[in-house]
Coordinates of C-alpha atoms in Angstrom, one line a residue:
M9 CA -0.1 0.0 0.0
T10 CA 1.6 3.2 -1.0
R11 CA -1.1 5.9 0.1
A12 CA -0.6 8.0 3.2
A13 CA -1.8 6.2 6.2
S14 CA -5.2 7.1 7.6
A15 CA -6.7 6.4 11.1
T16 CA -7.8 2.9 9.9
E17 CA -4.7 2.2 7.6
A18 CA -1.2 1.2 8.5
P19 CA 1.9 3.0 7.0
P20 CA 3.6 1.3 3.9
L21 CA 5.5 -1.9 4.6
D22 CA 9.0 -1.1 5.9
V23 CA 11.1 -3.9 4.6
K24 CA 14.3 -2.8 6.2
R25 CA 12.8 -3.1 9.6
I26 CA 11.9 -6.9 9.1
A27 CA 14.3 -9.0 11.0
A28 CA 12.0 -12.1 11.3
I29 CA 8.8 -13.5 9.8
T30 CA 5.9 -15.3 11.7
L31 CA 3.6 -17.4 9.5
D32 CA 0.2 -18.7 9.9
L33 CA -0.4 -22.3 8.7
D34 CA -3.9 -23.3 7.8
D35 CA -5.2 -21.6 4.7
T36 CA -1.8 -19.7 4.5
L37 CA 0.4 -22.7 3.6
W38 CA -2.3 -25.2 2.7
P39 CA -6.1 -25.2 2.3
I40 CA -7.7 -26.6 5.5
W41 CA -11.2 -27.8 4.7
P42 CA -10.1 -30.5 2.2
T43 CA -7.8 -31.7 4.9
I44 CA -10.3 -31.6 7.7
E45 CA -12.9 -33.3 5.4
R46 CA -10.5 -36.0 4.6
A47 CA -9.7 -36.7 8.0
E48 CA -13.2 -36.8 9.2
Q49 CA -14.0 -39.4 6.5
T50 CA -11.2 -41.5 7.8
L51 CA -12.4 -41.1 11.2
H52 CA -15.9 -42.2 10.1
E53 CA -14.6 -45.3 8.5
W54 CA -12.8 -46.2 11.6
L55 CA -15.9 -45.7 13.7
E56 CA -17.9 -47.8 11.2
R57 CA -15.6 -50.8 12.1
R58 CA -15.1 -50.0 15.9
A59 CA -18.2 -48.1 17.1
P60 CA -21.0 -48.4 14.1
A61 CA -23.6 -46.8 16.4
T62 CA -21.5 -43.6 16.9
A63 CA -20.6 -43.7 13.1
Q64 CA -24.4 -43.7 12.2
L65 CA -24.9 -40.9 14.8
L66 CA -22.2 -38.7 13.4
A67 CA -23.4 -39.2 9.9
D68 CA -26.3 -36.8 10.6
P69 CA -24.7 -33.4 10.0
Q70 CA -27.0 -31.6 12.5
V71 CA -26.4 -34.1 15.2
H72 CA -22.5 -33.7 14.5
R73 CA -22.9 -30.0 14.6
E74 CA -25.0 -30.1 17.8
L75 CA -22.3 -32.2 19.6
R76 CA -19.5 -30.0 18.5
Q77 CA -21.3 -26.8 19.7
A78 CA -22.3 -28.5 23.0
T79 CA -18.8 -29.6 23.8
A80 CA -17.3 -26.3 23.0
K81 CA -19.9 -24.6 25.3
E82 CA -19.2 -27.0 28.1
L83 CA -15.6 -26.9 27.9
S84 CA -15.2 -23.1 27.0
D85 CA -11.9 -23.1 29.0
L86 CA -10.4 -25.3 26.2
A87 CA -11.6 -23.0 23.3
H88 CA -7.8 -22.4 22.4
D89 CA -7.2 -26.3 22.2
L90 CA -8.8 -27.6 19.1
S91 CA -7.5 -31.3 19.7
A92 CA -9.0 -31.4 23.1
L93 CA -12.4 -30.2 21.7
R94 CA -12.5 -32.6 18.9
R95 CA -11.4 -35.6 21.2
E96 CA -14.3 -34.6 23.7
S97 CA -16.8 -34.2 21.0
I98 CA -16.1 -37.8 19.9
R99 CA -16.4 -39.0 23.3
A100 CA -19.7 -37.3 23.8
A101 CA -20.9 -39.0 20.5
L102 CA -19.8 -42.4 21.8
R103 CA -21.7 -41.9 25.0
R104 CA -24.9 -40.9 23.3
A105 CA -24.7 -43.9 21.1
G106 CA -24.2 -46.0 24.1
E107 CA -20.7 -47.2 23.1
D108 CA -17.4 -47.1 24.9
P109 CA -16.3 -43.6 25.6
A110 CA -12.6 -44.8 26.0
L111 CA -12.6 -45.4 22.1
A112 CA -12.3 -41.3 21.8
D113 CA -8.6 -41.6 22.4
P114 CA -7.7 -44.0 19.5
A115 CA -10.5 -42.5 17.4
F116 CA -8.9 -39.1 17.9
D117 CA -5.4 -40.5 17.0
I118 CA -6.8 -41.7 13.6
F119 CA -8.2 -38.3 12.9
F120 CA -5.2 -36.4 14.0
A121 CA -2.9 -38.4 11.9
E122 CA -4.8 -37.8 8.9
R123 CA -5.2 -34.1 9.7
Q124 CA -1.4 -33.8 9.3
R125 CA -1.5 -35.0 5.5
V126 CA -1.6 -31.5 4.1
E127 CA -1.2 -30.5 0.5
L128 CA 0.7 -27.4 0.3
Y129 CA -0.2 -24.7 -2.2
D130 CA 2.1 -24.6 -5.1
D131 CA 3.9 -21.5 -4.2
V132 CA 4.6 -22.6 -0.5
L133 CA 7.9 -24.8 -0.7
P134 CA 9.9 -22.3 -3.0
A135 CA 8.7 -19.5 -0.7
L136 CA 9.7 -21.2 2.5
R137 CA 13.0 -21.9 1.1
W138 CA 13.7 -18.3 0.0
L139 CA 12.3 -16.8 3.1
S140 CA 14.1 -19.1 5.5
E141 CA 17.4 -18.3 3.9
R142 CA 16.9 -14.6 4.7
Y143 CA 14.7 -14.5 8.0
P144 CA 14.1 -16.7 10.9
L145 CA 10.7 -18.1 10.5
V146 CA 8.3 -18.8 13.4
A147 CA 4.8 -20.6 12.9
V148 CA 2.0 -19.0 14.8
S149 CA -1.4 -20.9 14.5
N150 CA -4.6 -21.3 16.4
G151 CA -4.9 -24.9 14.8
N152 CA -3.3 -28.3 15.6
A153 CA -1.0 -28.8 12.8
D154 CA 2.3 -30.2 13.7
L155 CA 5.4 -28.9 12.0
Q156 CA 7.2 -32.2 12.0
R157 CA 4.2 -34.3 10.8
T158 CA 3.3 -31.9 7.9
G159 CA 6.9 -32.0 6.8
I160 CA 7.7 -28.2 6.9
A161 CA 9.7 -28.2 10.3
R162 CA 13.0 -27.8 8.4
W163 CA 12.1 -24.1 7.4
F164 CA 11.1 -23.0 10.8
R165 CA 13.1 -22.0 14.1
T166 CA 10.1 -22.9 16.1
G167 CA 6.4 -22.7 16.3
F168 CA 3.7 -21.5 18.5
S169 CA 0.1 -22.9 18.7
A170 CA -2.7 -21.8 20.7
R171 CA -2.9 -25.2 22.3
S172 CA 0.6 -25.3 23.5
F173 CA 0.8 -21.6 24.4
G174 CA -2.4 -21.4 26.2
S175 CA -4.2 -18.8 24.2
G176 CA -4.2 -17.9 20.5
K177 CA -4.5 -15.1 18.0
P178 CA -5.7 -12.4 17.8
H179 CA -4.6 -11.7 21.4
A180 CA -1.2 -10.0 21.6
P181 CA 0.6 -12.5 23.9
I182 CA 1.3 -15.3 21.3
F183 CA 2.5 -12.7 18.9
R184 CA 5.0 -11.1 21.3
A185 CA 6.2 -14.6 22.5
A186 CA 6.9 -15.6 18.8
A187 CA 8.9 -12.3 18.4
A188 CA 10.8 -13.0 21.7
S189 CA 11.6 -16.6 20.6
V190 CA 14.0 -15.1 18.0
G191 CA 15.3 -12.3 20.3
L192 CA 13.2 -9.5 18.7
L193 CA 10.5 -7.0 19.6
P194 CA 7.2 -7.2 17.7
R195 CA 8.1 -4.0 15.8
D196 CA 10.9 -5.9 14.0
V197 CA 8.6 -8.8 12.8
L198 CA 6.3 -9.3 9.9
H199 CA 3.4 -11.7 10.5
V200 CA 1.8 -13.3 7.5
G201 CA -1.6 -14.8 7.3
D202 CA -5.0 -15.2 5.6
D203 CA -7.3 -14.2 8.4
A204 CA -8.2 -10.5 8.5
E205 CA -9.0 -10.5 12.1
L206 CA -6.8 -13.3 13.7
D207 CA -3.7 -12.6 11.7
V208 CA -3.7 -8.9 10.4
A209 CA -5.6 -7.2 13.2
G210 CA -4.1 -9.4 16.0
A211 CA -0.4 -8.7 14.6
L212 CA -1.0 -5.1 14.2
N213 CA -2.2 -4.7 17.7
A214 CA 0.7 -6.6 18.9
G215 CA 3.0 -4.1 17.3
M216 CA 4.1 -6.1 14.3
Q217 CA 3.7 -5.3 10.6
A218 CA 1.3 -7.4 8.8
A219 CA 0.9 -9.1 5.4
W220 CA -2.5 -10.3 4.4
V221 CA -2.6 -13.3 2.1
V222 CA -5.7 -13.2 0.0
R223 CA -5.9 -16.3 -2.3
D224 CA -9.6 -15.4 -3.1
A225 CA -11.3 -12.4 -3.7
R226 CA -12.3 -10.8 -0.4
P227 CA -13.1 -7.2 0.7
W228 CA -11.2 -5.9 3.7
A229 CA -13.8 -5.5 6.6
E230 CA -11.6 -4.9 9.5
G231 CA -10.2 -1.6 11.0
A232 CA -6.5 -0.9 10.6
R233 CA -5.1 -2.3 7.3
P234 CA -2.3 -4.6 6.6
Q235 CA 1.0 -2.9 5.2
L236 CA 0.9 -5.5 2.5
V237 CA -1.7 -7.6 0.6
V238 CA -0.5 -10.3 -1.6
P239 CA -2.3 -13.2 -3.4
N240 CA 0.2 -15.9 -2.4
L241 CA 3.6 -16.3 -0.8
H242 CA 5.3 -15.9 -4.3
A243 CA 4.1 -12.4 -4.4
L244 CA 5.3 -11.9 -0.7
C245 CA 8.8 -12.9 -1.6
L246 CA 8.8 -10.4 -4.6
A247 CA 7.6 -7.6 -2.3
L248 CA 10.5 -8.6 0.1
D249 CA 13.1 -8.6 -2.5
R250 CA 13.9 -5.0 -2.7

């Protein structure tokens, strides 16, 4: 963005100030919903063999949604831990179907293993290679992707998830901790992500610069604007190569 900053607009990107980059994962490095749908199908097939009544119960989308919502409400203190919420919603389904709730743990393991089989966007690997040669990279995610199991750990110094940290985006502490992990203040870090509220507004409020990755056409609907808007990580690399 090159226009002068207004009350709701950040100043232009200051490339020289960037000493590290934090990166969102889901929908920034890979599309999340195809991954989740495949993981849920794998879970369903496992339940059909081990807990058929639960599989039949969860085949109803409305029941599935009600169980997830009820679990999230009951365990609101675990809102930052998607793994725990998923496991306990499976346990609730098993109980309702009259089957062994102890099956929730192996059932979740089946789901979780498949959830890590992500398909990166075409621009991601070349971009991670380029970026990691120039900046320390730190993952910051509200999801439960595992850097090692997704195959991208080699490009990152470390990673922060809402689950392990105890709170997530858009709250400032996780951004500040990510900056501190590479010995920097937030002002020296660029955060890159797809979510306008969680990534952009969160990073700006924490004192970082922000790049919004928009792989589809979406209007800006938040307050303060990101310093950079890009359609993919290739464009991010071009913007930084100045």
